[in-house]
Amino acid sequence: MTAEAKIRAACLIGWPAAHSRSPLIHHYWLRALGIEGGYSIEAVPPENLAEFVQHLSRHGFVGANVTLPHKEHALTLTKPDARARAVGAANTLWYEAGELRATNTDVEGFVGNLDACAPGWDTASDALVLGAGGASRAVVFGLIERGIRHVHLANRTVERARALADQFGANVHPVAWEAVGDLLPRANLLVNTTSLGMRGQPALELEIGRLPPRAVVADLVYVPLETPLLKAARARGLRTADGLGMLLHQAVRGFELWFGRRPAVTPELRALVEADLTRD
Ligand code: ATR
């Protein structure tokens, strides 16, 4: 075996091989920690996914990130943990005792970012989560894991909120989209997981002034970096957690699993990814 072949490497499995910030993030950490390792993007069509994942180490990888459209399929090809099972999608794979395991790091990306931006956020008794898609599942799971007693879940299509509440249990209360305004005064934590406010999408129309004085506001949207929701929350002096922070924090666990060191989300890393985002 050549010296090069022994270098630990991970990859991002997607189709098509879309532009991703993951290589930038992992290369930064490899450099910062002085680890000789690699991270590449692998374009794997759906019909080849099973073979690629089942023989990941033979393809030269100690682990992988998984992105669209493979996240659900990857779950069935691996031994998923509780987070991946609850979210119904795997985004990070690694070997443990010879077995290929899977998790969903969006859960800890979300809570890790809140811990960094708004320590003490988890004393909230009531959270209001907007949206009931894939991202919302990771958020709701994280909130329940951290002991939030009431998670009010509002979605334009209320049936999706109901289905999610049925899965996650009695702490999750599905509510109609029209009820959001009246719930704001007791939302100690407000989380937007919808695409509203994203560049090219309609704005999220909310009366931020109705939130309690010490509410925390999180938005998963990161294009633009400062969404109108976050801007309004900051203007009111509320603590906020943005989508880029979540993106950076969700990458921590994969790196740790593959390369054995827990990396830090530094201002320097944030600036690097921010510059890349604004190039688009
Ligand atoms: P993701 O996996 O990123 O969460 P998704 O599953 O497509 O993406 O979910 C998008 C979320 O944004 C959904 O909650 C969606 O509401 P519906 O379930 O009713 O579709 C929400 N969303 C998108 N456009 C919206 C709009 N114009 N008004 C309100 N909610 C919207």
PDB file of C-alpha atoms and ligand atoms in Angstrom:
ATOM      1  CA  MET A   1       0.000   0.000   0.000  1.00  0.00           C
ATOM      2  CA  THR A   2       1.320   3.439  -0.858  1.00  0.00           C
ATOM      3  CA  ALA A   3       1.580   6.156   1.770  1.00  0.00           C
ATOM      4  CA  GLU A   4      -1.133   8.040  -0.055  1.00  0.00           C
ATOM      5  CA  ALA A   5      -3.585   5.138   0.120  1.00  0.00           C
ATOM      6  CA  LYS A   6      -3.340   5.156   3.924  1.00  0.00           C
ATOM      7  CA  ILE A   7      -4.571   8.732   4.291  1.00  0.00           C
ATOM      8  CA  ARG A   8      -7.949   8.766   6.001  1.00  0.00           C
ATOM      9  CA  ALA A   9     -10.569  10.204   3.708  1.00  0.00           C
ATOM     10  CA  ALA A  10     -14.279  10.915   3.832  1.00  0.00           C
ATOM     11  CA  CYS A  11     -16.592  12.092   1.086  1.00  0.00           C
ATOM     12  CA  LEU A  12     -19.928  13.641   0.277  1.00  0.00           C
ATOM     13  CA  ILE A  13     -22.205  11.311  -1.674  1.00  0.00           C
ATOM     14  CA  GLY A  14     -24.727  13.091  -3.863  1.00  0.00           C
ATOM     15  CA  TRP A  15     -26.346  13.086  -7.290  1.00  0.00           C
ATOM     16  CA  PRO A  16     -25.761  15.189  -9.195  1.00  0.00           C
ATOM     17  CA  ALA A  17     -22.523  16.359  -7.545  1.00  0.00           C
ATOM     18  CA  ALA A  18     -23.890  19.741  -6.541  1.00  0.00           C
ATOM     19  CA  HIS A  19     -21.774  22.557  -5.180  1.00  0.00           C
ATOM     20  CA  SER A  20     -21.378  22.054  -1.435  1.00  0.00           C
ATOM     21  CA  ARG A  21     -19.624  23.894   1.384  1.00  0.00           C
ATOM     22  CA  SER A  22     -18.683  20.638   3.131  1.00  0.00           C
ATOM     23  CA  PRO A  23     -15.239  20.283   1.459  1.00  0.00           C
ATOM     24  CA  LEU A  24     -14.385  23.853   2.459  1.00  0.00           C
ATOM     25  CA  ILE A  25     -15.377  23.176   6.076  1.00  0.00           C
ATOM     26  CA  HIS A  26     -13.603  19.822   6.440  1.00  0.00           C
ATOM     27  CA  HIS A  27     -10.444  20.960   4.629  1.00  0.00           C
ATOM     28  CA  TYR A  28     -10.287  23.956   6.965  1.00  0.00           C
ATOM     29  CA  TRP A  29     -10.437  21.679  10.019  1.00  0.00           C
ATOM     30  CA  LEU A  30      -7.913  19.206   8.606  1.00  0.00           C
ATOM     31  CA  ARG A  31      -5.514  22.107   8.054  1.00  0.00           C
ATOM     32  CA  ALA A  32      -6.243  23.748  11.405  1.00  0.00           C
ATOM     33  CA  LEU A  33      -5.660  20.511  13.335  1.00  0.00           C
ATOM     34  CA  GLY A  34      -2.688  19.382  11.230  1.00  0.00           C
ATOM     35  CA  ILE A  35      -4.373  16.126  10.221  1.00  0.00           C
ATOM     36  CA  GLU A  36      -3.375  14.455   6.984  1.00  0.00           C
ATOM     37  CA  GLY A  37      -6.748  13.524   5.576  1.00  0.00           C
ATOM     38  CA  GLY A  38      -9.070  14.050   2.658  1.00  0.00           C
ATOM     39  CA  TYR A  39     -12.640  15.002   1.832  1.00  0.00           C
ATOM     40  CA  SER A  40     -14.018  14.759  -1.691  1.00  0.00           C
ATOM     41  CA  ILE A  41     -17.335  14.949  -3.508  1.00  0.00           C
ATOM     42  CA  GLU A  42     -18.505  11.685  -5.055  1.00  0.00           C
ATOM     43  CA  ALA A  43     -21.260  11.774  -7.665  1.00  0.00           C
ATOM     44  CA  VAL A  44     -23.140   8.507  -7.206  1.00  0.00           C
ATOM     45  CA  PRO A  45     -26.342   7.873  -9.207  1.00  0.00           C
ATOM     46  CA  PRO A  46     -29.258   6.277  -7.316  1.00  0.00           C
ATOM     47  CA  GLU A  47     -28.788   2.886  -8.989  1.00  0.00           C
ATOM     48  CA  ASN A  48     -25.210   2.692  -7.664  1.00  0.00           C
ATOM     49  CA  LEU A  49     -25.866   3.936  -4.130  1.00  0.00           C
ATOM     50  CA  ALA A  50     -26.304   0.535  -2.464  1.00  0.00           C
ATOM     51  CA  GLU A  51     -23.043  -0.808  -3.882  1.00  0.00           C
ATOM     52  CA  PHE A  52     -21.137   2.391  -3.070  1.00  0.00           C
ATOM     53  CA  VAL A  53     -22.363   2.611   0.528  1.00  0.00           C
ATOM     54  CA  GLN A  54     -22.047  -1.091   1.284  1.00  0.00           C
ATOM     55  CA  HIS A  55     -18.443  -1.026   0.067  1.00  0.00           C
ATOM     56  CA  LEU A  56     -17.543   2.440   1.289  1.00  0.00           C
ATOM     57  CA  SER A  57     -14.200   1.360   2.775  1.00  0.00           C
ATOM     58  CA  ARG A  58     -13.285  -0.507  -0.410  1.00  0.00           C
ATOM     59  CA  HIS A  59     -13.916   2.757  -2.246  1.00  0.00           C
ATOM     60  CA  GLY A  60     -11.297   4.290   0.044  1.00  0.00           C
ATOM     61  CA  PHE A  61     -13.419   6.061   2.663  1.00  0.00           C
ATOM     62  CA  VAL A  62     -13.645   5.867   6.451  1.00  0.00           C
ATOM     63  CA  GLY A  63     -17.036   7.566   6.332  1.00  0.00           C
ATOM     64  CA  ALA A  64     -19.250   9.923   4.387  1.00  0.00           C
ATOM     65  CA  ASN A  65     -21.830  12.641   4.308  1.00  0.00           C
ATOM     66  CA  VAL A  66     -24.941  11.877   2.331  1.00  0.00           C
ATOM     67  CA  THR A  67     -27.004  14.507   0.564  1.00  0.00           C
ATOM     68  CA  LEU A  68     -29.902  14.716  -1.884  1.00  0.00           C
ATOM     69  CA  PRO A  69     -31.427  12.503  -3.133  1.00  0.00           C
ATOM     70  CA  HIS A  70     -29.845   9.705  -1.067  1.00  0.00           C
ATOM     71  CA  LYS A  71     -30.573  10.540   2.593  1.00  0.00           C
ATOM     72  CA  GLU A  72     -33.581   8.253   2.998  1.00  0.00           C
ATOM     73  CA  HIS A  73     -32.116   5.345   1.040  1.00  0.00           C
ATOM     74  CA  ALA A  74     -28.844   5.513   2.994  1.00  0.00           C
ATOM     75  CA  LEU A  75     -30.798   4.886   6.173  1.00  0.00           C
ATOM     76  CA  THR A  76     -31.842   1.449   4.928  1.00  0.00           C
ATOM     77  CA  LEU A  77     -28.281   0.497   3.958  1.00  0.00           C
ATOM     78  CA  THR A  78     -26.739   1.145   7.373  1.00  0.00           C
ATOM     79  CA  LYS A  79     -27.327   0.669  11.106  1.00  0.00           C
ATOM     80  CA  PRO A  80     -28.919   4.030  12.001  1.00  0.00           C
ATOM     81  CA  ASP A  81     -28.932   5.599  15.482  1.00  0.00           C
ATOM     82  CA  ALA A  82     -32.065   7.001  17.159  1.00  0.00           C
ATOM     83  CA  ARG A  83     -31.601  10.454  15.615  1.00  0.00           C
ATOM     84  CA  ALA A  84     -31.383   9.182  12.044  1.00  0.00           C
ATOM     85  CA  ARG A  85     -34.366   6.897  12.623  1.00  0.00           C
ATOM     86  CA  ALA A  86     -36.466   9.693  14.117  1.00  0.00           C
ATOM     87  CA  VAL A  87     -35.617  12.136  11.325  1.00  0.00           C
ATOM     88  CA  GLY A  88     -36.087   9.401   8.720  1.00  0.00           C
ATOM     89  CA  ALA A  89     -32.891  10.387   6.934  1.00  0.00           C
ATOM     90  CA  ALA A  90     -29.148   9.779   7.317  1.00  0.00           C
ATOM     91  CA  ASN A  91     -26.604  12.462   6.505  1.00  0.00           C
ATOM     92  CA  THR A  92     -23.456  11.052   8.142  1.00  0.00           C
ATOM     93  CA  LEU A  93     -21.976   7.547   7.901  1.00  0.00           C
ATOM     94  CA  TRP A  94     -19.059   6.001   9.802  1.00  0.00           C
ATOM     95  CA  TYR A  95     -17.677   2.633  10.793  1.00  0.00           C
ATOM     96  CA  GLU A  96     -18.017   1.392  14.358  1.00  0.00           C
ATOM     97  CA  ALA A  97     -16.713  -2.032  15.312  1.00  0.00           C
ATOM     98  CA  GLY A  98     -16.695  -3.012  11.644  1.00  0.00           C
ATOM     99  CA  GLU A  99     -20.317  -1.973  11.118  1.00  0.00           C
ATOM    100  CA  LEU A 100     -21.469   0.915   8.958  1.00  0.00           C
ATOM    101  CA  ARG A 101     -23.468   3.266  11.168  1.00  0.00           C
ATOM    102  CA  ALA A 102     -25.574   6.315  10.286  1.00  0.00           C
ATOM    103  CA  THR A 103     -26.758   9.394  12.137  1.00  0.00           C
ATOM    104  CA  ASN A 104     -28.436  12.671  11.325  1.00  0.00           C
ATOM    105  CA  THR A 105     -26.226  15.537  12.441  1.00  0.00           C
ATOM    106  CA  ASP A 106     -28.833  18.225  11.702  1.00  0.00           C
ATOM    107  CA  VAL A 107     -30.144  17.524  15.208  1.00  0.00           C
ATOM    108  CA  GLU A 108     -26.901  18.482  16.925  1.00  0.00           C
ATOM    109  CA  GLY A 109     -26.208  21.175  14.339  1.00  0.00           C
ATOM    110  CA  PHE A 110     -29.383  22.864  15.459  1.00  0.00           C
ATOM    111  CA  VAL A 111     -28.917  22.463  19.213  1.00  0.00           C
ATOM    112  CA  GLY A 112     -25.132  23.051  19.054  1.00  0.00           C
ATOM    113  CA  ASN A 113     -25.688  26.342  17.283  1.00  0.00           C
ATOM    114  CA  LEU A 114     -28.287  27.428  19.843  1.00  0.00           C
ATOM    115  CA  ASP A 115     -25.930  26.459  22.689  1.00  0.00           C
ATOM    116  CA  ALA A 116     -23.244  28.641  21.105  1.00  0.00           C
ATOM    117  CA  CYS A 117     -25.461  31.626  20.225  1.00  0.00           C
ATOM    118  CA  ALA A 118     -28.003  31.653  23.036  1.00  0.00           C
ATOM    119  CA  PRO A 119     -26.810  29.707  26.102  1.00  0.00           C
ATOM    120  CA  GLY A 120     -29.690  28.813  28.399  1.00  0.00           C
ATOM    121  CA  TRP A 121     -32.168  28.655  25.505  1.00  0.00           C
ATOM    122  CA  ASP A 122     -33.348  25.260  26.723  1.00  0.00           C
ATOM    123  CA  THR A 123     -35.012  26.728  29.790  1.00  0.00           C
ATOM    124  CA  ALA A 124     -37.826  27.711  27.387  1.00  0.00           C
ATOM    125  CA  SER A 125     -41.094  26.050  28.290  1.00  0.00           C
ATOM    126  CA  ASP A 126     -42.733  26.735  24.932  1.00  0.00           C
ATOM    127  CA  ALA A 127     -41.177  26.596  21.484  1.00  0.00           C
ATOM    128  CA  LEU A 128     -42.937  27.534  18.266  1.00  0.00           C
ATOM    129  CA  VAL A 129     -41.637  25.712  15.200  1.00  0.00           C
ATOM    130  CA  LEU A 130     -42.745  26.819  11.737  1.00  0.00           C
ATOM    131  CA  GLY A 131     -42.723  24.124   9.052  1.00  0.00           C
ATOM    132  CA  ALA A 132     -43.101  20.353   9.104  1.00  0.00           C
ATOM    133  CA  GLY A 133     -40.683  19.118   6.413  1.00  0.00           C
ATOM    134  CA  GLY A 134     -37.435  17.176   6.791  1.00  0.00           C
ATOM    135  CA  ALA A 135     -35.553  19.988   8.544  1.00  0.00           C
ATOM    136  CA  SER A 136     -38.380  20.389  11.026  1.00  0.00           C
ATOM    137  CA  ARG A 137     -38.095  16.743  12.092  1.00  0.00           C
ATOM    138  CA  ALA A 138     -34.471  17.289  13.141  1.00  0.00           C
ATOM    139  CA  VAL A 139     -35.427  20.467  15.020  1.00  0.00           C
ATOM    140  CA  VAL A 140     -38.382  18.882  16.829  1.00  0.00           C
ATOM    141  CA  PHE A 141     -36.300  15.844  17.803  1.00  0.00           C
ATOM    142  CA  GLY A 142     -33.565  18.125  19.172  1.00  0.00           C
ATOM    143  CA  LEU A 143     -36.052  20.189  21.178  1.00  0.00           C
ATOM    144  CA  ILE A 144     -37.615  17.109  22.744  1.00  0.00           C
ATOM    145  CA  GLU A 145     -34.197  15.594  23.455  1.00  0.00           C
ATOM    146  CA  ARG A 146     -33.309  18.781  25.334  1.00  0.00           C
ATOM    147  CA  GLY A 147     -36.490  18.659  27.387  1.00  0.00           C
ATOM    148  CA  ILE A 148     -38.634  21.444  25.897  1.00  0.00           C
ATOM    149  CA  ARG A 149     -42.054  20.741  27.354  1.00  0.00           C
ATOM    150  CA  HIS A 150     -44.312  22.273  24.687  1.00  0.00           C
ATOM    151  CA  VAL A 151     -43.362  22.285  21.043  1.00  0.00           C
ATOM    152  CA  HIS A 152     -46.073  24.052  19.017  1.00  0.00           C
ATOM    153  CA  LEU A 153     -45.763  23.010  15.410  1.00  0.00           C
ATOM    154  CA  ALA A 154     -47.371  25.184  12.751  1.00  0.00           C
ATOM    155  CA  ASN A 155     -47.469  24.264   9.105  1.00  0.00           C
ATOM    156  CA  ARG A 156     -49.285  25.608   6.071  1.00  0.00           C
ATOM    157  CA  THR A 157     -50.481  22.034   5.435  1.00  0.00           C
ATOM    158  CA  VAL A 158     -51.625  21.170   8.948  1.00  0.00           C
ATOM    159  CA  GLU A 159     -51.867  17.428   8.201  1.00  0.00           C
ATOM    160  CA  ARG A 160     -48.067  17.287   7.947  1.00  0.00           C
ATOM    161  CA  ALA A 161     -47.767  18.901  11.382  1.00  0.00           C
ATOM    162  CA  ARG A 162     -50.259  16.370  12.750  1.00  0.00           C
ATOM    163  CA  ALA A 163     -48.336  13.450  11.286  1.00  0.00           C
ATOM    164  CA  LEU A 164     -45.125  14.716  12.856  1.00  0.00           C
ATOM    165  CA  ALA A 165     -46.824  15.244  16.217  1.00  0.00           C
ATOM    166  CA  ASP A 166     -48.215  11.703  16.080  1.00  0.00           C
ATOM    167  CA  GLN A 167     -44.701  10.399  15.628  1.00  0.00           C
ATOM    168  CA  PHE A 168     -43.008  12.531  18.288  1.00  0.00           C
ATOM    169  CA  GLY A 169     -45.581  12.248  21.061  1.00  0.00           C
ATOM    170  CA  ALA A 170     -47.520  14.360  23.498  1.00  0.00           C
ATOM    171  CA  ASN A 171     -45.000  17.238  23.787  1.00  0.00           C
ATOM    172  CA  VAL A 172     -45.673  18.257  20.183  1.00  0.00           C
ATOM    173  CA  HIS A 173     -48.857  20.214  19.522  1.00  0.00           C
ATOM    174  CA  PRO A 174     -49.867  20.663  15.872  1.00  0.00           C
ATOM    175  CA  VAL A 175     -51.429  24.059  15.141  1.00  0.00           C
ATOM    176  CA  ALA A 176     -52.924  25.728  12.092  1.00  0.00           C
ATOM    177  CA  TRP A 177     -50.787  28.291  10.260  1.00  0.00           C
ATOM    178  CA  GLU A 178     -53.394  30.952  11.084  1.00  0.00           C
ATOM    179  CA  ALA A 179     -52.812  30.360  14.822  1.00  0.00           C
ATOM    180  CA  VAL A 180     -49.157  31.460  14.712  1.00  0.00           C
ATOM    181  CA  GLY A 181     -49.826  35.098  15.599  1.00  0.00           C
ATOM    182  CA  ASP A 182     -51.710  34.208  18.778  1.00  0.00           C
ATOM    183  CA  LEU A 183     -48.978  31.791  19.896  1.00  0.00           C
ATOM    184  CA  LEU A 184     -46.167  34.359  19.597  1.00  0.00           C
ATOM    185  CA  PRO A 185     -46.634  35.884  23.102  1.00  0.00           C
ATOM    186  CA  ARG A 186     -45.721  32.584  24.777  1.00  0.00           C
ATOM    187  CA  ALA A 187     -43.019  31.417  22.358  1.00  0.00           C
ATOM    188  CA  ASN A 188     -39.733  31.627  24.308  1.00  0.00           C
ATOM    189  CA  LEU A 189     -38.122  30.078  21.281  1.00  0.00           C
ATOM    190  CA  LEU A 190     -39.208  30.628  17.664  1.00  0.00           C
ATOM    191  CA  VAL A 191     -37.721  28.487  14.894  1.00  0.00           C
ATOM    192  CA  ASN A 192     -38.305  28.920  11.162  1.00  0.00           C
ATOM    193  CA  THR A 193     -37.745  25.693   9.220  1.00  0.00           C
ATOM    194  CA  THR A 194     -39.814  26.748   6.192  1.00  0.00           C
ATOM    195  CA  SER A 195     -38.343  28.165   3.018  1.00  0.00           C
ATOM    196  CA  LEU A 196     -40.059  31.511   3.655  1.00  0.00           C
ATOM    197  CA  GLY A 197     -37.499  34.320   3.746  1.00  0.00           C
ATOM    198  CA  MET A 198     -35.092  32.442   1.500  1.00  0.00           C
ATOM    199  CA  ARG A 199     -33.764  34.364  -1.515  1.00  0.00           C
ATOM    200  CA  GLY A 200     -36.412  34.158  -4.243  1.00  0.00           C
ATOM    201  CA  GLN A 201     -39.155  33.024  -1.835  1.00  0.00           C
ATOM    202  CA  PRO A 202     -41.914  35.086  -0.206  1.00  0.00           C
ATOM    203  CA  ALA A 203     -41.057  36.746   3.121  1.00  0.00           C
ATOM    204  CA  LEU A 204     -42.143  35.298   6.444  1.00  0.00           C
ATOM    205  CA  GLU A 205     -44.693  37.812   7.719  1.00  0.00           C
ATOM    206  CA  LEU A 206     -44.640  37.782  11.518  1.00  0.00           C
ATOM    207  CA  GLU A 207     -45.274  40.356  14.211  1.00  0.00           C
ATOM    208  CA  ILE A 208     -41.968  39.950  16.037  1.00  0.00           C
ATOM    209  CA  GLY A 209     -43.127  42.560  18.552  1.00  0.00           C
ATOM    210  CA  ARG A 210     -45.558  40.018  20.014  1.00  0.00           C
ATOM    211  CA  LEU A 211     -42.772  37.644  21.159  1.00  0.00           C
ATOM    212  CA  PRO A 212     -41.827  37.706  24.862  1.00  0.00           C
ATOM    213  CA  PRO A 213     -38.978  40.113  25.758  1.00  0.00           C
ATOM    214  CA  ARG A 214     -36.320  37.403  26.187  1.00  0.00           C
ATOM    215  CA  ALA A 215     -37.328  35.140  23.310  1.00  0.00           C
ATOM    216  CA  VAL A 216     -34.700  33.443  21.153  1.00  0.00           C
ATOM    217  CA  VAL A 217     -35.226  33.365  17.371  1.00  0.00           C
ATOM    218  CA  ALA A 218     -33.617  30.766  15.094  1.00  0.00           C
ATOM    219  CA  ASP A 219     -33.843  30.611  11.306  1.00  0.00           C
ATOM    220  CA  LEU A 220     -32.583  27.643   9.294  1.00  0.00           C
ATOM    221  CA  VAL A 221     -32.473  29.707   6.096  1.00  0.00           C
ATOM    222  CA  TYR A 222     -28.919  30.924   5.352  1.00  0.00           C
ATOM    223  CA  VAL A 223     -29.363  32.580   1.961  1.00  0.00           C
ATOM    224  CA  PRO A 224     -29.536  35.445   2.713  1.00  0.00           C
ATOM    225  CA  LEU A 225     -27.385  35.158   5.816  1.00  0.00           C
ATOM    226  CA  GLU A 226     -29.479  37.685   7.672  1.00  0.00           C
ATOM    227  CA  THR A 227     -33.087  36.860   6.872  1.00  0.00           C
ATOM    228  CA  PRO A 228     -35.786  39.500   7.405  1.00  0.00           C
ATOM    229  CA  LEU A 229     -36.900  37.438  10.434  1.00  0.00           C
ATOM    230  CA  LEU A 230     -33.450  37.565  12.065  1.00  0.00           C
ATOM    231  CA  LYS A 231     -33.071  41.229  11.200  1.00  0.00           C
ATOM    232  CA  ALA A 232     -36.367  42.085  12.877  1.00  0.00           C
ATOM    233  CA  ALA A 233     -35.492  39.956  15.935  1.00  0.00           C
ATOM    234  CA  ARG A 234     -32.087  41.657  16.318  1.00  0.00           C
ATOM    235  CA  ALA A 235     -33.652  45.085  15.894  1.00  0.00           C
ATOM    236  CA  ARG A 236     -35.805  44.190  18.900  1.00  0.00           C
ATOM    237  CA  GLY A 237     -32.725  43.117  20.867  1.00  0.00           C
ATOM    238  CA  LEU A 238     -33.583  39.398  20.854  1.00  0.00           C
ATOM    239  CA  ARG A 239     -30.919  36.701  20.745  1.00  0.00           C
ATOM    240  CA  THR A 240     -30.716  34.883  17.406  1.00  0.00           C
ATOM    241  CA  ALA A 241     -29.200  31.753  15.849  1.00  0.00           C
ATOM    242  CA  ASP A 242     -28.725  31.697  12.080  1.00  0.00           C
ATOM    243  CA  GLY A 243     -28.769  28.983   9.431  1.00  0.00           C
ATOM    244  CA  LEU A 244     -25.065  29.241   8.654  1.00  0.00           C
ATOM    245  CA  GLY A 245     -24.251  28.512  12.310  1.00  0.00           C
ATOM    246  CA  MET A 246     -26.353  25.366  12.109  1.00  0.00           C
ATOM    247  CA  LEU A 247     -24.649  24.320   8.876  1.00  0.00           C
ATOM    248  CA  LEU A 248     -21.220  24.663  10.510  1.00  0.00           C
ATOM    249  CA  HIS A 249     -22.211  22.940  13.757  1.00  0.00           C
ATOM    250  CA  GLN A 250     -23.797  19.987  11.942  1.00  0.00           C
ATOM    251  CA  ALA A 251     -20.420  19.226  10.345  1.00  0.00           C
ATOM    252  CA  VAL A 252     -18.610  18.842  13.702  1.00  0.00           C
ATOM    253  CA  ARG A 253     -19.721  15.315  14.534  1.00  0.00           C
ATOM    254  CA  GLY A 254     -18.853  13.785  11.159  1.00  0.00           C
ATOM    255  CA  PHE A 255     -15.331  15.172  11.331  1.00  0.00           C
ATOM    256  CA  GLU A 256     -14.916  13.836  14.868  1.00  0.00           C
ATOM    257  CA  LEU A 257     -16.162  10.375  13.884  1.00  0.00           C
ATOM    258  CA  TRP A 258     -13.862  10.131  10.843  1.00  0.00           C
ATOM    259  CA  PHE A 259     -10.711  11.855  12.020  1.00  0.00           C
ATOM    260  CA  GLY A 260     -10.826  11.373  15.801  1.00  0.00           C
ATOM    261  CA  ARG A 261     -10.653  15.022  16.908  1.00  0.00           C
ATOM    262  CA  ARG A 262     -13.562  17.300  17.766  1.00  0.00           C
ATOM    263  CA  PRO A 263     -13.147  20.473  15.680  1.00  0.00           C
ATOM    264  CA  ALA A 264     -14.230  23.976  16.691  1.00  0.00           C
ATOM    265  CA  VAL A 265     -16.584  26.301  14.860  1.00  0.00           C
ATOM    266  CA  THR A 266     -14.381  29.402  14.816  1.00  0.00           C
ATOM    267  CA  PRO A 267     -15.064  32.949  13.577  1.00  0.00           C
ATOM    268  CA  GLU A 268     -12.358  32.291  10.954  1.00  0.00           C
ATOM    269  CA  LEU A 269     -14.262  29.271   9.576  1.00  0.00           C
ATOM    270  CA  ARG A 270     -17.475  31.231   9.567  1.00  0.00           C
ATOM    271  CA  ALA A 271     -15.859  34.054   7.616  1.00  0.00           C
ATOM    272  CA  LEU A 272     -14.452  31.573   5.104  1.00  0.00           C
ATOM    273  CA  VAL A 273     -17.853  29.991   4.395  1.00  0.00           C
ATOM    274  CA  GLU A 274     -19.576  33.366   4.458  1.00  0.00           C
ATOM    275  CA  ALA A 275     -17.233  34.604   1.728  1.00  0.00           C
ATOM    276  CA  ASP A 276     -18.009  31.498  -0.323  1.00  0.00           C
ATOM    277  CA  LEU A 277     -21.756  32.047   0.087  1.00  0.00           C
ATOM    278  CA  THR A 278     -21.594  35.637  -1.046  1.00  0.00           C
ATOM    279  CA  ARG A 279     -19.699  34.596  -4.199  1.00  0.00           C
ATOM    280  CA  ASP A 280     -22.877  32.885  -5.509  1.00  0.00           C
TER     281      ASP A 280
HETATM  282  P1  ATR B   1     -37.115  20.732   4.204  1.00  0.00           P
HETATM  283  O1  ATR B   1     -36.725  19.299   4.066  1.00  0.00           O
HETATM  284  O2  ATR B   1     -35.997  21.701   3.931  1.00  0.00           O
HETATM  285  O3  ATR B   1     -37.795  21.016   5.507  1.00  0.00           O
HETATM  286  P2  ATR B   1     -39.619  20.553   2.725  1.00  0.00           P
HETATM  287  O4  ATR B   1     -39.859  19.168   3.197  1.00  0.00           O
HETATM  288  O5  ATR B   1     -39.868  20.869   1.284  1.00  0.00           O
HETATM  289  O6  ATR B   1     -38.122  21.024   2.981  1.00  0.00           O
HETATM  290  O7  ATR B   1     -40.457  21.556   3.649  1.00  0.00           O
HETATM  291  C1  ATR B   1     -40.600  22.907   3.364  1.00  0.00           C
HETATM  292  C2  ATR B   1     -41.432  23.564   4.459  1.00  0.00           C
HETATM  293  O8  ATR B   1     -41.666  24.929   4.104  1.00  0.00           O
HETATM  294  C3  ATR B   1     -42.808  22.917   4.625  1.00  0.00           C
HETATM  295  O9  ATR B   1     -43.183  22.996   5.984  1.00  0.00           O
HETATM  296  C4  ATR B   1     -43.687  23.824   3.755  1.00  0.00           C
HETATM  297  O10 ATR B   1     -45.061  23.802   4.086  1.00  0.00           O
HETATM  298  P3  ATR B   1     -46.036  22.678   3.439  1.00  0.00           P
HETATM  299  O11 ATR B   1     -45.796  21.420   4.191  1.00  0.00           O
HETATM  300  O12 ATR B   1     -47.395  23.230   3.643  1.00  0.00           O
HETATM  301  O13 ATR B   1     -45.642  22.598   1.993  1.00  0.00           O
HETATM  302  C5  ATR B   1     -43.078  25.180   4.068  1.00  0.00           C
HETATM  303  N1  ATR B   1     -43.403  26.182   3.060  1.00  0.00           N
HETATM  304  C6  ATR B   1     -42.897  26.303   1.819  1.00  0.00           C
HETATM  305  N2  ATR B   1     -43.449  27.365   1.177  1.00  0.00           N
HETATM  306  C7  ATR B   1     -44.336  27.930   2.050  1.00  0.00           C
HETATM  307  C8  ATR B   1     -45.228  29.055   1.995  1.00  0.00           C
HETATM  308  N3  ATR B   1     -45.307  29.811   0.890  1.00  0.00           N
HETATM  309  N4  ATR B   1     -45.983  29.328   3.077  1.00  0.00           N
HETATM  310  C9  ATR B   1     -45.909  28.576   4.198  1.00  0.00           C
HETATM  311  N5  ATR B   1     -45.078  27.494   4.306  1.00  0.00           N
HETATM  312  C10 ATR B   1     -44.320  27.176   3.257  1.00  0.00           C
END
